[in-house]
Amino acid sequence: MNFFFEVLIGGLLSGVMYALVALGFVMIYKASGVFNFAQGAMVYLAALSVVGCMEKGAPLWLAIILAFVIMTLFGIATEKFVLRKLVNQPPIALFMATIGLAFFIEGLAPMIFGSEPRALELGIVDEPIPWVLDNWNMVISKFDLVAAGVAAVLVATLALFFQYTRIGRALRAVADDHQAALSIGIPLQHIWAIVWGVAGFVALVAGMMWGARNGVQFALTFTALKALPVLILGGFTSVPGAIVGGLIIGASEKLAEIYIPPVMQDLFGGNFGGIEGWFPYVLALLFLLVRPEGLFGEKHIDRV
Amino acid sequence: MLYREAGQFKTTYAADQQIFPIRQDRIGVIALLVVAFIGVPLFASEYWFSAILIPFLIFALAALGLNVLTGYAGQLSLGSAAFMAVGAYAAYNFQLRIEGIPILVSFICAGLTAAGVGILFGLPSLRIKGFYLAVATLAAQFFIVWCLTKFPWLSNNSSSGVISTQRLIIFGHELTTPVEKYLLVLSIVVVMALAAKNMVRSATGRAWMAVRDMDVAASVIGIKLMPTKLLAFAVSSFYCGVAGALYAFCYLGSVEPDGFSLEMSFKILFMIIIGGVGSIMGSFLGAAFILLLPIFLDIALPFFAELFGLPFSSATVSHIQITVFGALIMFFLIVEPHGLARLWQIAKEKLRLWPFPH
């Protein structure tokens, strides 16, 4: 039973990491209706910027600030050169443009900062907490707990930002209806620039957490692939959805990875590891069949 | 001058509904086919067949499949490579398990198998759409590739799931040279492209386009969404499946499941974006563009680097390639969302008036 809980808690904590990336998607979708496939690439770019600046001799705090500046500038450039030109296109075209953007970053970032994998030291060690280990005989990493804390703070800040600030209100208005927002005098372009800046910030936080845990390398872009089932489970527009979805996906995929392969081995023989790769997607897919708008998504009524 | 249509009158409905109603188009297509079937085999080198022409035709077929689904029926899919994998492995297994099955029959069966799997993964499209569906098709991408690696029966118990395809024997004649394989692929692609062209002109195609433009409105005017969408998935996967079988049998000879990666799915998606979403010819143009671009960059980049005296490595080449791909996708979506096919159309309009501007 202890083992079960250990897997469960480990899964929940890694789910928090997925939720961190998923949040970046939700931010942009909520505020601009763009499904930003490039979020994973942005996480990669952010982590690379931090490491790259540190290699040039900057201390950690300066590197983080520089990375934030880079991400913001990048966001503004994206808005100016890509999104603004696609305003009246169908959402699918915007989505495909962000796939292009993802490739663009994935090629450009390593050209600037180098592509070899590197470690990112944040001063938090990835080792089990002794007290938990002694009392319950469970391995729970300090690092995961810190990540969970960071995620919690980030979510709280974002929720407050969306709910109570002027810009937050404007963001929500833009998300509801571009044209209506424009017609009451909300500057759409500024709003989108801000959104991409914020998304860059979220990507930075996620990139540092993931980078510190797994090293800064190209595989960081795959965090986006982990975040997608979280999103469809939680709903594209919901910040709490991203968190809850992340927890569900994280926990269920780890449990599946541990408990399903032996069953399949009994049935078919052979080795059935690697279920983690598709299990979240199939889970999310089955869930969608029951509830197409996701856990916290808004029910959408089509009008002709 | 070249495209003057004056004097071409239609006197019957049949004439009015031809695939190529303009005489110049008909002549052009026939000339193209003559060149492809007779001219190219006479003059092209072996390298051209095995490295450029055969993959071009195969990817064009896969792009055609995706274009049916995404361009005509409006269902975005990110899992086309997985359906190619289904086709490749199904063809291999039909050859392996059924004694004396003709290779073409096993290709068709492979397509049908892929179609079945496609319908299965198309089922969610009845309830979800847009981005949700795009993400859901990723489930197909990861799940299918995983299955092919993990169930040894599918790859005849080979370790890591690599299969080596059987010999290509058609009517007692074994195809070994690249030219013969090229001709086989070309024939299949021509037949299937014509079929697709006809399909999208038919009632089915119009139903797909109605669903694409607005599915609620389509169902209001009496189009049954479920069969229409599932048929789109089936046809699309059939095309991808046959493309996959050809990819394994006529291009590579031995394939592994991991070869049919997400990246390949994206490549096929890029082909239809650049070629033209919702255009049969666009699939061919896009496939040619996406396949030739890396070859061009491979040659051009070192040349330019030398010219400007820049440091250079093969890693840089691949980074530049990815960057250029990404930039091109965004460029096309912004500047010409209808892709190369639209550029060709514009060129035809200009030719119609040439040499007078108005």
XYZ file of C-alpha atoms in Angstrom:
662
model
C 0.000 0.000 0.000
C 2.870 2.310 0.816
C 4.199 1.729 -2.644
C 0.872 2.671 -4.163
C 0.845 5.962 -2.291
C 4.418 6.656 -3.208
C 3.614 6.229 -6.894
C 0.445 8.268 -6.495
C 2.179 11.174 -4.778
C 5.078 11.073 -7.209
C 2.538 11.162 -10.036
C 0.635 14.058 -8.506
C 3.820 16.052 -8.084
C 4.927 15.413 -11.654
C 1.399 16.372 -12.652
C 2.105 19.757 -11.144
C 4.990 20.090 -13.566
C 2.662 19.309 -16.471
C 0.191 21.819 -15.131
C 2.916 24.490 -15.181
C 3.277 24.056 -18.923
C -0.460 23.675 -19.472
C -0.977 27.027 -17.736
C 0.942 28.751 -20.506
C -1.466 27.283 -23.056
C -4.481 28.308 -21.023
C -3.206 31.872 -20.653
C -2.944 32.440 -24.367
C -6.117 30.573 -25.229
C -8.113 32.443 -22.626
C -6.913 35.807 -23.711
C -6.673 35.497 -27.451
C -8.420 32.331 -28.556
C -5.162 31.072 -30.047
C -4.183 27.520 -29.290
C -0.450 28.011 -28.986
C 1.331 24.844 -29.980
C 4.640 26.663 -29.574
C 4.354 26.736 -25.796
C 6.680 23.757 -25.440
C 9.206 25.426 -27.707
C 8.873 28.576 -25.600
C 9.653 26.565 -22.488
C 12.771 25.324 -24.267
C 13.720 28.829 -25.375
C 13.237 30.226 -21.862
C 15.349 27.538 -20.225
C 18.033 27.909 -22.899
C 18.083 31.675 -22.414
C 18.685 31.305 -18.687
C 21.462 28.773 -19.190
C 22.893 30.682 -22.125
C 23.072 33.954 -20.180
C 24.677 32.193 -17.229
C 27.305 30.722 -19.523
C 28.147 34.214 -20.678
C 28.918 35.020 -17.034
C 25.671 36.442 -15.698
C 24.597 35.411 -12.184
C 21.362 33.469 -11.830
C 19.148 36.443 -10.939
C 20.436 38.486 -13.851
C 20.066 35.539 -16.207
C 16.449 35.150 -15.163
C 15.763 38.829 -15.770
C 17.493 38.690 -19.132
C 15.541 35.572 -20.066
C 12.333 37.338 -19.104
C 13.277 40.275 -21.311
C 14.054 37.896 -24.175
C 10.737 36.078 -23.762
C 8.797 39.344 -23.638
C 10.514 40.725 -26.722
C 9.911 37.446 -28.453
C 6.248 37.548 -27.500
C 5.853 41.074 -28.792
C 7.602 40.135 -32.022
C 5.299 37.151 -32.452
C 2.281 39.347 -31.978
C 3.574 41.980 -34.369
C 4.838 39.808 -37.185
C 2.589 36.770 -37.073
C -0.633 37.064 -35.115
C -1.579 40.589 -36.097
C -1.475 39.538 -39.736
C -3.729 36.571 -39.083
C -6.493 38.351 -37.189
C -9.366 37.407 -39.454
C -8.195 33.911 -40.312
C -9.963 30.831 -38.936
C -8.631 29.537 -35.597
C -7.155 26.466 -37.280
C -4.904 28.691 -39.396
C -3.660 30.382 -36.238
C -3.027 26.985 -34.705
C -1.004 25.874 -37.699
C 0.928 29.130 -37.550
C 1.933 28.308 -33.982
C 3.178 24.912 -35.172
C 5.343 26.850 -37.589
C 6.403 29.096 -34.743
C 7.360 26.049 -32.682
C 9.634 24.803 -35.464
C 11.073 28.264 -35.892
C 12.038 28.479 -32.209
C 13.288 24.902 -32.101
C 15.697 25.709 -34.904
C 16.654 29.214 -33.835
C 17.143 28.777 -30.096
C 19.917 26.169 -30.306
C 21.602 28.205 -33.045
C 21.918 31.104 -30.608
C 22.574 29.296 -27.351
C 23.975 25.958 -28.482
C 22.170 22.631 -28.545
C 24.223 20.473 -26.174
C 22.325 19.406 -23.011
C 23.245 21.388 -19.912
C 22.365 21.396 -16.240
C 20.543 24.270 -14.612
C 21.374 24.769 -10.921
C 18.685 26.479 -8.889
C 20.094 25.455 -5.526
C 17.308 22.954 -4.808
C 18.418 19.361 -4.591
C 16.395 16.566 -6.072
C 16.578 14.178 -3.125
C 14.027 12.459 -0.854
C 12.793 14.236 2.258
C 14.365 12.325 5.202
C 11.426 12.847 7.562
C 8.903 11.290 5.172
C 11.332 8.529 4.339
C 11.820 7.662 8.020
C 8.220 7.845 9.152
C 6.333 6.435 6.173
C 9.066 4.831 4.152
C 8.101 6.811 1.042
C 10.395 8.557 -1.415
C 9.166 12.088 -2.054
C 11.505 14.559 -3.643
C 12.142 17.987 -2.167
C 12.380 19.371 -5.621
C 8.900 18.205 -6.549
C 7.497 19.870 -3.473
C 9.183 23.150 -4.331
C 7.831 22.868 -7.864
C 4.364 22.309 -6.490
C 4.773 25.389 -4.309
C 5.917 27.481 -7.259
C 2.982 26.284 -9.308
C 0.567 27.139 -6.519
C 1.959 30.662 -6.219
C 1.872 31.094 -9.991
C -1.720 29.956 -10.250
C -2.840 32.204 -7.416
C -1.100 35.186 -8.999
C -2.573 34.497 -12.421
C -6.058 33.994 -11.046
C -5.882 37.287 -9.138
C -4.409 39.009 -12.177
C -7.232 37.809 -14.417
C -9.960 38.487 -11.930
C -9.107 41.828 -10.374
C -6.831 43.922 -12.561
C -7.862 46.233 -15.365
C -5.660 44.379 -17.806
C -7.061 41.075 -16.630
C -10.590 42.254 -17.350
C -9.523 43.480 -20.764
C -7.910 40.107 -21.423
C -11.114 38.304 -20.612
C -13.097 40.674 -22.798
C -10.784 40.050 -25.731
C -11.101 36.330 -25.212
C -14.879 36.502 -25.325
C -15.104 38.471 -28.522
C -12.314 40.210 -30.401
C -14.558 42.530 -32.303
C -16.700 43.551 -29.364
C -13.567 44.236 -27.332
C -12.142 46.340 -30.150
C -15.334 48.310 -30.508
C -15.398 49.368 -26.871
C -11.885 50.665 -27.207
C -9.703 47.887 -25.891
C -6.411 48.017 -27.791
C -6.266 44.493 -29.123
C -2.630 44.622 -30.125
C -1.394 45.791 -26.731
C -3.470 43.133 -25.067
C -2.027 40.407 -27.248
C 1.484 41.672 -26.626
C 0.831 41.532 -22.902
C -0.631 38.053 -23.155
C 2.403 36.770 -25.002
C 4.612 38.452 -22.431
C 2.760 36.691 -19.626
C 2.863 33.403 -21.530
C 6.589 33.934 -21.898
C 6.819 34.408 -18.130
C 4.900 31.204 -17.492
C 7.142 29.430 -19.978
C 10.147 30.812 -18.128
C 8.958 29.435 -14.798
C 8.114 26.077 -16.366
C 11.386 26.030 -18.275
C 13.445 26.655 -15.138
C 11.621 23.989 -13.184
C 11.856 21.397 -15.948
C 15.375 22.447 -16.839
C 16.543 22.130 -13.248
C 14.997 18.708 -13.023
C 15.841 17.068 -16.349
C 18.570 19.328 -17.716
C 18.197 21.943 -20.402
C 17.930 20.048 -23.657
C 15.784 19.649 -26.725
C 13.510 17.177 -24.925
C 12.043 20.178 -23.074
C 9.927 20.882 -26.138
C 8.139 17.602 -25.484
C 6.721 19.110 -22.300
C 4.114 20.551 -24.634
C 3.089 17.045 -25.646
C 2.645 16.214 -21.970
C 0.580 19.318 -21.411
C -1.870 18.701 -24.249
C -3.843 15.849 -22.662
C -3.887 17.883 -19.469
C -5.560 20.636 -21.431
C -8.201 18.542 -23.104
C -9.002 16.986 -19.779
C -9.195 20.275 -17.922
C -10.679 22.460 -20.609
C -8.749 25.006 -22.637
C -10.041 28.047 -20.827
C -9.742 27.068 -17.221
C -6.790 27.760 -14.931
C -8.072 25.387 -12.231
C -8.745 22.911 -15.047
C -5.062 22.951 -15.956
C -4.114 22.203 -12.359
C -6.682 19.482 -11.736
C -6.083 18.026 -15.176
C -2.360 18.013 -14.517
C -2.835 16.176 -11.238
C -5.134 13.581 -12.797
C -2.871 13.000 -15.770
C 0.280 12.884 -13.668
C -1.151 10.460 -11.134
C -2.947 8.199 -13.595
C -0.055 7.891 -16.017
C 2.382 6.892 -13.289
C -0.093 4.395 -11.851
C -0.798 3.024 -15.331
C 2.898 2.692 -16.041
C 3.336 0.643 -12.872
C 0.187 -1.451 -12.847
C -0.916 -2.050 -16.442
C 2.195 -3.625 -18.062
C 2.247 -6.664 -15.718
C -1.416 -7.352 -16.507
C -0.754 -7.108 -20.234
C 2.313 -9.257 -19.868
C 0.165 -11.988 -18.345
C -2.276 -11.717 -21.212
C 0.012 -11.405 -24.222
C 3.569 -11.989 -23.036
C 6.389 -9.624 -23.898
C 7.361 -6.261 -22.535
C 4.769 -3.498 -22.415
C 6.592 -0.547 -20.885
C 6.250 2.995 -22.183
C 2.518 3.235 -21.623
C 3.164 6.725 -20.270
C 3.621 7.939 -23.833
C 0.044 7.409 -24.932
C -1.976 6.691 -21.799
C -2.747 10.360 -21.014
C -3.988 10.873 -24.561
C -6.242 7.855 -24.577
C -7.536 8.777 -21.136
C -8.270 12.319 -22.263
C -9.858 11.011 -25.450
C -12.187 8.660 -23.586
C -13.044 11.441 -21.206
C -13.896 13.745 -24.083
C -16.379 11.222 -25.403
C -18.302 11.647 -22.192
C -17.787 15.329 -21.647
C -16.565 17.118 -24.790
C -15.845 20.454 -23.143
C -13.466 19.021 -20.563
C -13.725 19.123 -16.779
C -13.976 22.861 -16.327
C -14.527 23.987 -19.903
C -17.422 26.169 -20.875
C -20.231 24.533 -22.714
C -20.292 25.996 -26.150
C -23.501 26.417 -28.089
C -23.117 26.707 -31.840
C -25.334 29.084 -33.721
C -25.839 29.105 -37.432
C -2.384 33.758 -75.110
C -1.523 30.372 -73.734
C -4.690 30.092 -71.746
C -7.217 31.649 -74.080
C -10.537 29.947 -73.493
C -12.470 31.828 -76.134
C -14.268 29.498 -78.478
C -14.453 26.550 -76.106
C -18.181 26.057 -75.809
C -19.928 23.419 -73.774
C -22.995 21.945 -75.371
C -23.707 19.065 -73.006
C -23.813 18.724 -69.243
C -21.231 15.991 -69.471
C -18.854 18.351 -71.208
C -19.563 21.019 -68.645
C -18.702 18.721 -65.762
C -15.418 17.360 -67.012
C -12.545 17.235 -64.559
C -10.559 19.555 -66.785
C -13.059 21.711 -68.646
C -10.401 23.826 -70.364
C -8.606 22.359 -73.339
C -5.181 23.697 -72.305
C -5.537 21.934 -68.942
C -6.348 18.642 -70.619
C -3.384 18.925 -72.943
C -1.185 19.952 -70.038
C -2.207 17.003 -67.887
C -1.770 14.519 -70.713
C 1.631 15.984 -71.514
C 2.590 15.760 -67.865
C 1.529 12.124 -67.675
C 3.425 11.283 -70.856
C 6.528 12.902 -69.435
C 6.093 11.147 -66.093
C 5.486 7.696 -67.580
C 7.804 7.768 -70.585
C 10.089 10.776 -70.484
C 11.300 10.497 -66.905
C 12.204 6.775 -67.005
C 14.217 7.443 -70.161
C 16.332 10.238 -68.795
C 16.387 10.338 -64.996
C 19.232 8.739 -63.077
C 18.905 6.023 -60.456
C 19.556 8.540 -57.677
C 16.641 10.639 -58.837
C 14.264 7.696 -58.709
C 15.197 6.317 -55.338
C 15.968 9.556 -53.496
C 13.591 12.082 -54.950
C 10.847 10.868 -57.277
C 9.600 7.831 -55.346
C 9.453 9.575 -51.935
C 7.878 12.587 -53.630
C 5.039 10.487 -55.048
C 4.545 8.607 -51.797
C 4.419 11.727 -49.666
C 2.166 13.386 -52.196
C -0.226 10.465 -51.734
C -0.109 10.826 -47.948
C -0.609 14.572 -48.271
C -3.559 13.860 -50.541
C -5.022 11.728 -47.777
C -4.552 14.399 -45.157
C -5.902 17.007 -47.542
C -9.127 15.056 -47.936
C -9.534 15.093 -44.173
C -8.228 18.539 -43.301
C -8.636 20.514 -46.478
C -12.006 19.201 -47.577
C -13.693 17.872 -44.447
C -12.103 20.371 -42.060
C -10.926 17.861 -39.448
C -7.358 18.669 -38.469
C -5.253 15.570 -37.901
C -1.760 15.314 -36.476
C -1.562 11.546 -36.820
C -1.160 10.874 -40.531
C 2.217 9.168 -40.082
C 0.601 6.660 -37.737
C -1.897 5.679 -40.424
C 0.984 5.264 -42.825
C 2.528 2.932 -40.259
C -0.693 0.946 -40.115
C -0.626 0.611 -43.894
C 3.005 -0.457 -43.981
C 2.625 -3.097 -41.277
C -0.716 -4.325 -42.584
C 0.685 -4.853 -46.090
C 3.634 -6.704 -44.600
C 1.367 -8.937 -42.551
C -1.019 -9.689 -45.399
C 1.936 -10.781 -47.494
C 3.284 -12.815 -44.641
C 0.140 -14.516 -43.376
C -1.867 -15.171 -46.517
C -0.299 -17.573 -48.944
C -0.030 -16.246 -52.489
C -1.867 -12.999 -52.032
C -1.028 -10.627 -54.911
C 0.915 -7.602 -53.779
C -1.613 -5.115 -55.114
C -4.403 -6.852 -53.235
C -2.397 -6.654 -50.047
C -1.853 -2.937 -50.673
C -5.604 -2.468 -50.979
C -6.185 -4.541 -47.857
C -3.564 -2.432 -46.077
C -5.459 0.669 -47.088
C -8.693 -0.848 -45.817
C -7.071 -1.770 -42.521
C -5.819 1.777 -42.130
C -9.310 3.004 -43.004
C -10.766 0.862 -40.229
C -8.291 2.223 -37.717
C -8.960 5.700 -39.034
C -12.691 5.315 -38.419
C -11.934 4.174 -34.890
C -9.876 7.271 -34.164
C -12.340 9.417 -36.089
C -15.162 8.523 -33.747
C -14.311 11.331 -31.305
C -14.818 13.827 -34.122
C -18.529 13.320 -33.690
C -18.398 14.959 -30.310
C -15.350 17.157 -30.394
C -13.841 19.400 -33.012
C -11.140 21.889 -33.790
C -8.159 21.891 -31.454
C -9.620 19.222 -29.237
C -9.764 16.873 -32.176
C -6.269 17.800 -33.320
C -4.968 16.854 -29.914
C -7.068 13.706 -29.880
C -5.461 12.542 -33.132
C -2.153 12.646 -31.286
C -3.547 9.704 -29.332
C -3.568 7.749 -32.599
C -0.027 8.869 -33.327
C 1.424 7.666 -30.043
C -0.799 4.663 -29.445
C -0.350 3.058 -32.868
C 3.419 3.452 -32.913
C 3.586 2.006 -29.400
C 1.428 -0.971 -30.380
C 3.639 -1.741 -33.372
C 6.700 -1.751 -31.132
C 5.190 -3.777 -28.337
C 3.174 -6.501 -30.046
C 5.802 -8.757 -31.603
C 3.226 -10.596 -33.712
C 2.738 -7.494 -35.849
C 6.364 -7.406 -36.899
C 6.750 -11.193 -37.066
C 8.664 -11.288 -33.767
C 11.478 -9.067 -34.935
C 13.246 -7.267 -32.146
C 12.410 -3.535 -31.919
C 9.662 -3.995 -34.518
C 11.737 -3.563 -37.683
C 10.241 -5.259 -40.723
C 11.891 -6.055 -44.018
C 9.377 -6.077 -46.800
C 8.765 -9.008 -49.096
C 9.616 -9.090 -52.769
C 7.439 -7.037 -55.093
C 5.978 -9.473 -57.593
C 3.296 -8.234 -59.954
C 1.780 -10.638 -62.500
C 4.749 -12.949 -62.105
C 7.268 -10.215 -62.697
C 9.521 -9.120 -59.870
C 10.137 -5.393 -59.517
C 13.730 -4.752 -58.505
C 15.039 -1.648 -60.207
C 14.113 1.856 -59.035
C 12.539 2.574 -62.422
C 10.077 -0.299 -62.082
C 9.213 0.713 -58.546
C 8.785 4.286 -59.697
C 6.371 3.220 -62.411
C 4.364 1.149 -59.934
C 4.143 4.005 -57.437
C 3.339 6.466 -60.190
C 0.490 4.332 -61.542
C -1.037 3.880 -58.114
C -0.699 7.561 -57.284
C -2.215 8.674 -60.591
C -5.212 6.381 -60.176
C -5.769 7.426 -56.576
C -5.318 11.120 -57.315
C -7.914 10.897 -60.061
C -10.233 9.075 -57.697
C -9.733 11.766 -55.077
C -10.337 14.516 -57.595
C -13.596 12.865 -58.574
C -14.583 12.222 -54.997
C -14.267 15.835 -53.970
C -16.334 16.901 -56.976
C -19.116 14.505 -56.085
C -21.930 14.817 -53.576
C -19.632 13.336 -50.936
C -17.047 16.022 -51.525
C -19.616 18.769 -51.348
C -20.936 17.315 -48.108
C -17.392 17.340 -46.725
C -16.945 20.954 -47.675
C -20.261 21.876 -46.106
C -19.159 20.190 -42.893
C -15.828 21.978 -43.086
C -17.371 25.384 -43.543
C -19.880 24.978 -40.744
C -20.972 21.635 -39.471
C -24.038 22.838 -37.627
C -25.342 24.520 -40.759
C -24.509 21.393 -42.750
C -26.564 19.201 -40.471
C -29.415 21.687 -40.629
C -29.595 21.348 -44.413
C -29.800 17.601 -44.078
C -26.221 16.339 -44.302
C -25.747 13.478 -41.896
C -22.659 14.453 -39.935
C -21.695 11.042 -38.643
C -21.332 9.157 -41.931
C -19.822 12.191 -43.645
C -17.106 12.736 -41.075
C -16.331 9.062 -40.652
C -16.135 8.608 -44.414
C -13.624 11.442 -44.537
C -11.561 9.705 -41.878
C -11.842 6.390 -43.693
C -10.862 7.761 -47.104
C -8.058 9.823 -45.635
C -6.612 6.895 -43.726
C -6.992 4.663 -46.770
C -4.797 7.027 -48.743
C -2.299 7.330 -45.911
C -2.331 3.559 -45.472
C -1.541 2.876 -49.126
C 1.134 5.573 -48.971
C 2.592 3.806 -45.950
C 2.610 0.453 -47.714
C 4.373 2.003 -50.707
C 6.774 3.766 -48.338
C 7.764 0.429 -46.869
C 7.719 -1.706 -50.016
C 8.886 0.628 -52.758
C 10.971 3.241 -50.976
C 12.777 1.981 -47.886
C 12.454 -1.789 -48.004
C 12.666 -2.060 -44.249
C 10.902 0.193 -41.763
C 10.561 0.522 -38.016
C 7.594 1.904 -36.084
C 9.571 4.843 -34.713
C 10.199 5.969 -38.280
C 6.556 7.008 -38.471
C 7.067 9.773 -35.948
C 5.130 12.842 -35.003
C 7.668 14.764 -37.025
C 6.605 12.934 -40.155
C 2.972 13.777 -39.405
C 3.958 17.418 -39.117
C 5.865 17.177 -42.380
C 2.738 15.946 -44.134
C 0.730 18.717 -42.520
C 3.296 21.251 -43.750
C 2.966 19.818 -47.239
C -0.709 20.596 -47.382
C -0.321 24.022 -45.799
C 2.369 25.074 -48.240
C 0.840 23.260 -51.196
C -2.672 24.430 -50.584
C -5.304 23.277 -48.121
C -8.259 21.869 -50.011
C -6.523 21.277 -53.324
C -5.543 18.030 -54.991
C -2.748 19.590 -56.966
C -1.611 21.436 -53.877
C -0.768 18.110 -52.248
C 1.702 17.382 -55.037
C 3.192 20.864 -55.069
C 3.550 20.854 -51.292
C 5.175 17.429 -51.215
C 7.659 18.498 -53.866
C 8.437 21.695 -52.009
C 8.913 20.125 -48.584
C 11.076 17.315 -49.961
C 13.218 19.491 -52.175
C 13.796 22.280 -49.680
C 16.154 20.298 -47.383
C 18.070 19.027 -50.404
C 18.368 22.560 -51.671
C 19.497 23.858 -48.267
C 22.019 21.050 -47.940
C 23.628 22.222 -51.137
C 23.106 25.958 -50.789
C 24.034 26.538 -47.152
C 27.646 25.322 -47.238
C 28.084 27.331 -50.397
C 26.879 30.538 -48.765
C 28.814 29.838 -45.592
C 31.960 29.551 -47.631
C 31.086 32.690 -49.510
C 30.825 34.746 -46.333
C 33.481 32.821 -44.430
C 31.128 31.719 -41.628
C 31.776 28.797 -39.281
C 29.651 25.863 -40.190
C 28.624 22.401 -39.018
C 26.078 19.787 -39.945
C 24.155 20.535 -36.735
C 23.785 24.106 -37.919
C 22.379 22.875 -41.213
C 19.643 20.921 -39.480
C 18.866 23.860 -37.186
C 18.644 26.210 -40.134
C 16.410 23.699 -41.917
C 13.980 23.565 -39.004
C 14.001 27.339 -38.667
C 13.356 27.817 -42.359
C 10.500 25.296 -42.265
C 8.879 27.129 -39.384
C 9.354 30.530 -40.959
C 7.951 29.300 -44.275
C 4.849 27.890 -42.629
C 4.135 31.203 -40.963
C 4.982 33.072 -44.149
C 2.591 31.020 -46.247
C -0.213 31.211 -43.725
C 0.112 34.970 -43.614
C 0.829 35.796 -47.231
C -0.887 33.023 -49.167
C -3.138 30.840 -46.980
C -4.208 28.877 -50.046
C -0.665 27.841 -50.779
C 1.230 27.113 -53.955
C -1.905 25.829 -55.675
C -3.352 29.316 -55.459
C -0.173 30.792 -56.925
C -0.540 28.437 -59.869
C -4.130 29.565 -60.262
C -3.052 33.198 -60.276
C -0.417 32.369 -62.845
C -3.113 30.831 -65.046
C -5.258 33.947 -64.756
C -2.297 36.052 -65.791
C -1.539 33.748 -68.687
C -5.108 34.099 -69.873
C -4.575 37.816 -70.407
C -0.948 37.699 -71.380
C 0.583 39.695 -72.978
C -2.018 42.363 -72.135
C -2.337 43.325 -68.490
C -6.124 43.831 -68.551
